[in-house]
Amino acid sequence: MEILRATQLFEGLGSFLRRCLFSVLSVGPFPRHIAFIMDGNRRFAKNQNLEQGSGHKAGYSALMNMLKYCYELEVKYITIYAFSIENFKRRPEEVESTMKLMLEKIEALVEEKSIVNRYGVRVYFIGNLSLLSEPVKLAAKRAMDATSGNSKAVLLICIAYTSTDEIMHAVEETCKEKKDGLRVDRTDENESNIGVMDIEKHMYMAVAPDPDIIIRTSGETRLSNFLLWQSASTLLYSPGVLWPEIGFRHLVKAIMEYQRNFAYLEKKQKLC
Amino acid sequence: MAEEGIEKASPAGLKEELLQKHMAVMTAEESLREGLKAELLEKHMAAVITAEEALPEGLKAELMPKHVAVIMDGNRRWARERGMAVEVGHREGRRVMAELARLSSLWGIKVLSVFAFSTENWTRPREELEALMSLYEEVVTTYGEEDFERHNSGYNARVSFMGDRSKLPESLVEKMNIAEEKTKANKGLHIIIGLNYSGRYDIMQATRSIVSKVKDGILQIEDINEKLISEEMETNCAEFPVPDLLIRTSGEQRISNFMLWQLAYTELYFAEKKFPEFEEEDYVEALISFQKRDRRFGGMKYK
């Protein structure tokens, strides 16, 4: 009993300190949308001499913590790159165990005590969902329906996703829309009516504004087919830490980097 | 031993004549089976040595990127810091770009694409825009000149442009068309210059083209896939349309709407120095960093 109380006290203290830091940070410009490429689970497992699956489990804990910190800091939109279409090409055992883990976690999302309900988070699953197995697809739909009433924050989970697939789908939809329009109008100039907005509204990610920061862990500096369209003006931050080891301090550093950059951008515009 | 020699060296960076001899060796199965004749072997090994000598210390010929993209940021800030007009910064940038092209050609890089002017840059002050358009016209004219090759130590460069030409001054567009036409058949370094370009514009023009083809019955909507879209991108004219490495100068860590579709698996390198200060040693550093990276393209390297 006492250990439980001590843990709760400790957690409460941690939360209080984070809120203090938040009030300091929020004096400056604040990111509205942070996206994460959670790289490094397998390397973490290898370094710690654990078996393959344990890296992903440790990664999941790290994710829950990061979500908690982000929502405490009132970052409204969070996007995570959970499973790329390219990942289907991995070893079948790994793909299967990842799917099993995802099914487990998606079902956990809708439970009462989950982080999603605690912070009033609406969940979207972003990607080519038809590529998923039936149980995962159904669980995803259930989670989206169950959280559709939440409005405090948004969690976008990219699953069976690549950005080029998303863009291709948007181009297809634009084509369908404009092609029918063309038949009605019958003018030759109609293609030039297609603008950036026409394509953007068909993106799976159209439910959220563009990300302010993309954080990719484990030091790799590339986008790996994640949010290519949406990242046109996004700050790219790639700390060397492996994903399961990411903590509050990394998030703070990312936000400070964002604020520093924001100031520079403003100065740059003033140079005109 | 002869076969080992072939496997280790790559065609990158070989001179035209030696390259042809090398290619003849590679494609002739019988020659491979019998082993190289002594004379060809000598020429081949000489080519390998020459290619490696041209490379600075620390760089490996077989790991050179085929396509390097550069966001040439920092000209204005550099000029301001020295109390000079921004136009001076842009001219310095021009000099650095020509140097990067020379080095790229020397080191066996096949395509160099640069972000000269973004669709978002029209908000700059009018004097700067006029100076820029005038600078571009000056530069583009030299590409179309008869003795461009001689000016550029015969590295036989091909020049293309990407971006929305409809908003650029007519006189500039005319010169751009001439330059592209004149250098179309050149087999050296392919320089792609983004003028009034952006990644979203590129995807948009691809979409317009596809819609137009569907309307004309050339394409069905079911035919739309990633490969089709890639082929509609303005970089598709290049032998290697996808950048392996993107370098951005002046410390800002963002893509700023440069190629978006094409950068899916590109290694990104952010240099602190402003573009006019970016020298050979900085380029080498970027390339060394690239060569050290573990490129997985979404898959997993089984060790």
Coordinates of C-alpha atoms in Angstrom, one line a residue, chain A residues 20-184:
Chain A
C20 CA 6.1 24.0 -14.5
L21 CA 8.4 23.4 -17.5
F22 CA 5.4 23.7 -19.8
S23 CA 4.4 27.1 -18.5
V24 CA 8.0 28.3 -19.2
L25 CA 8.0 26.8 -22.6
S26 CA 4.5 28.1 -23.5
V27 CA 5.8 31.6 -23.4
G28 CA 7.2 31.0 -26.9
P29 CA 5.5 29.6 -30.0
F30 CA 4.2 26.1 -29.4
P31 CA 3.9 23.2 -31.8
R32 CA 0.3 22.1 -32.5
H33 CA 1.2 18.8 -34.2
I34 CA 4.1 16.5 -33.5
A35 CA 4.8 13.4 -35.5
F36 CA 7.0 10.5 -34.5
I37 CA 9.1 8.0 -36.5
M38 CA 9.7 5.4 -33.7
D39 CA 13.0 4.0 -35.0
G40 CA 15.3 1.8 -32.9
N41 CA 13.2 -0.9 -31.3
R42 CA 15.1 -3.8 -32.8
R43 CA 18.5 -2.2 -32.2
F44 CA 17.4 -1.7 -28.5
A45 CA 16.5 -5.4 -28.2
K46 CA 19.8 -6.4 -29.7
N47 CA 21.8 -4.1 -27.4
Q48 CA 20.0 -5.4 -24.4
N49 CA 20.3 -9.0 -25.6
L50 CA 16.5 -9.4 -25.5
E51 CA 14.5 -11.4 -28.1
Q52 CA 13.0 -9.6 -31.1
G53 CA 9.5 -8.9 -29.8
S54 CA 10.7 -7.3 -26.6
G55 CA 12.1 -4.3 -28.5
H56 CA 8.6 -3.5 -29.7
K57 CA 7.1 -4.0 -26.3
A58 CA 9.6 -1.6 -24.8
G59 CA 8.8 0.7 -27.7
Y60 CA 5.2 0.6 -26.8
S61 CA 5.9 1.7 -23.2
A62 CA 8.0 4.6 -24.5
L63 CA 5.1 5.6 -26.8
M64 CA 2.6 5.7 -23.9
N65 CA 4.9 7.9 -21.9
M66 CA 5.5 10.3 -24.9
L67 CA 1.7 10.5 -25.5
K68 CA 1.2 11.4 -21.9
Y69 CA 3.9 14.1 -22.0
C70 CA 2.5 15.5 -25.2
Y71 CA -1.0 15.7 -24.0
E72 CA 0.1 17.3 -20.7
L73 CA 1.9 19.9 -22.8
E74 CA -1.4 20.3 -24.7
V75 CA 0.0 19.4 -28.1
K76 CA -3.3 18.8 -29.8
Y77 CA -2.3 16.5 -32.7
I78 CA 0.1 13.5 -32.5
T79 CA 0.9 11.3 -35.4
I80 CA 2.9 8.1 -35.2
Y81 CA 4.3 5.9 -37.9
A82 CA 3.2 2.5 -36.6
F83 CA 3.5 0.2 -39.6
S84 CA 4.7 0.9 -43.1
I85 CA 3.5 -0.9 -46.2
E86 CA 7.2 -1.7 -46.8
N87 CA 7.3 -3.5 -43.4
F88 CA 5.0 -6.2 -44.8
K89 CA 8.2 -7.4 -46.6
R90 CA 9.9 -8.3 -43.3
R91 CA 10.3 -11.8 -42.0
P92 CA 6.7 -13.3 -41.8
E93 CA 7.2 -14.2 -38.1
E94 CA 8.0 -10.6 -37.3
V95 CA 5.1 -9.3 -39.3
E96 CA 2.7 -11.7 -37.6
S97 CA 4.0 -10.8 -34.1
T98 CA 3.7 -7.1 -34.9
M99 CA 0.1 -7.6 -36.1
K100 CA -0.7 -9.5 -33.0
L101 CA 0.8 -6.8 -30.8
M102 CA -1.1 -4.1 -32.8
L103 CA -4.4 -6.0 -32.3
E104 CA -3.8 -6.2 -28.6
K105 CA -2.9 -2.5 -28.3
I106 CA -5.8 -1.3 -30.5
E107 CA -8.2 -3.2 -28.3
A108 CA -6.5 -1.7 -25.2
L109 CA -7.0 1.8 -26.6
V110 CA -10.7 1.7 -26.2
E111 CA -10.6 0.4 -22.6
E112 CA -11.9 2.8 -20.0
K113 CA -8.7 3.5 -18.1
S114 CA -6.7 3.9 -21.3
I115 CA -4.7 7.0 -22.0
V116 CA -7.1 7.8 -24.8
N117 CA -10.1 8.2 -22.6
R118 CA -8.1 9.9 -19.8
Y119 CA -7.1 12.8 -22.2
G120 CA -10.2 12.8 -24.4
V121 CA -8.3 11.7 -27.5
R122 CA -9.9 11.0 -30.8
V123 CA -8.2 8.2 -32.7
Y124 CA -7.8 7.9 -36.5
F125 CA -6.1 5.0 -38.3
I126 CA -4.4 6.4 -41.4
G127 CA -3.3 4.3 -44.3
N128 CA -4.5 1.7 -46.8
L129 CA -6.5 -0.2 -44.3
S130 CA -7.7 -2.8 -46.8
L131 CA -4.2 -4.3 -46.6
L132 CA -4.7 -5.3 -43.0
S133 CA -6.0 -8.6 -41.7
E134 CA -9.8 -8.7 -40.9
P135 CA -9.4 -8.8 -37.1
V136 CA -7.0 -5.8 -37.1
K137 CA -9.2 -3.9 -39.6
L138 CA -12.3 -4.4 -37.4
A139 CA -10.5 -3.5 -34.2
A140 CA -9.3 -0.3 -35.9
K141 CA -12.8 0.6 -37.0
R142 CA -14.2 -0.1 -33.5
A143 CA -11.5 2.2 -31.9
M144 CA -12.3 5.0 -34.4
D145 CA -16.0 4.7 -33.7
A146 CA -15.6 4.5 -29.9
T147 CA -13.4 7.6 -29.7
S148 CA -15.3 9.7 -32.3
G149 CA -16.9 11.7 -29.6
N150 CA -13.6 12.8 -28.0
S151 CA -12.4 16.3 -28.9
K152 CA -9.6 17.4 -26.6
A153 CA -6.8 15.9 -28.7
V154 CA -6.2 13.7 -31.7
L155 CA -4.0 10.7 -32.2
L156 CA -3.3 9.7 -35.8
I157 CA -1.9 6.1 -36.2
C158 CA -0.3 5.4 -39.5
I159 CA -0.7 1.8 -40.3
A160 CA -0.4 0.0 -43.6
Y161 CA 0.8 3.5 -44.7
T162 CA 3.4 5.0 -47.0
S163 CA 3.2 8.6 -48.1
T164 CA 3.6 7.7 -51.8
D165 CA 0.6 5.4 -51.4
E166 CA -1.4 8.2 -49.7
I167 CA -0.5 10.6 -52.5
M168 CA -1.3 8.1 -55.1
H169 CA -4.7 7.6 -53.5
A170 CA -5.3 11.3 -53.4
V171 CA -4.4 11.7 -57.1
E172 CA -6.8 8.9 -57.9
E173 CA -9.6 10.5 -56.0
T174 CA -8.8 13.9 -57.6
C175 CA -8.9 12.2 -61.0
K176 CA -12.3 10.7 -60.3
E177 CA -13.7 14.0 -59.1
K178 CA -12.3 16.2 -61.8
K179 CA -13.0 13.7 -64.6
D180 CA -16.7 13.7 -63.9
G181 CA -16.5 17.5 -63.7
L182 CA -14.8 17.6 -67.0
R183 CA -17.6 15.7 -68.7
V184 CA -20.1 18.1 -67.4

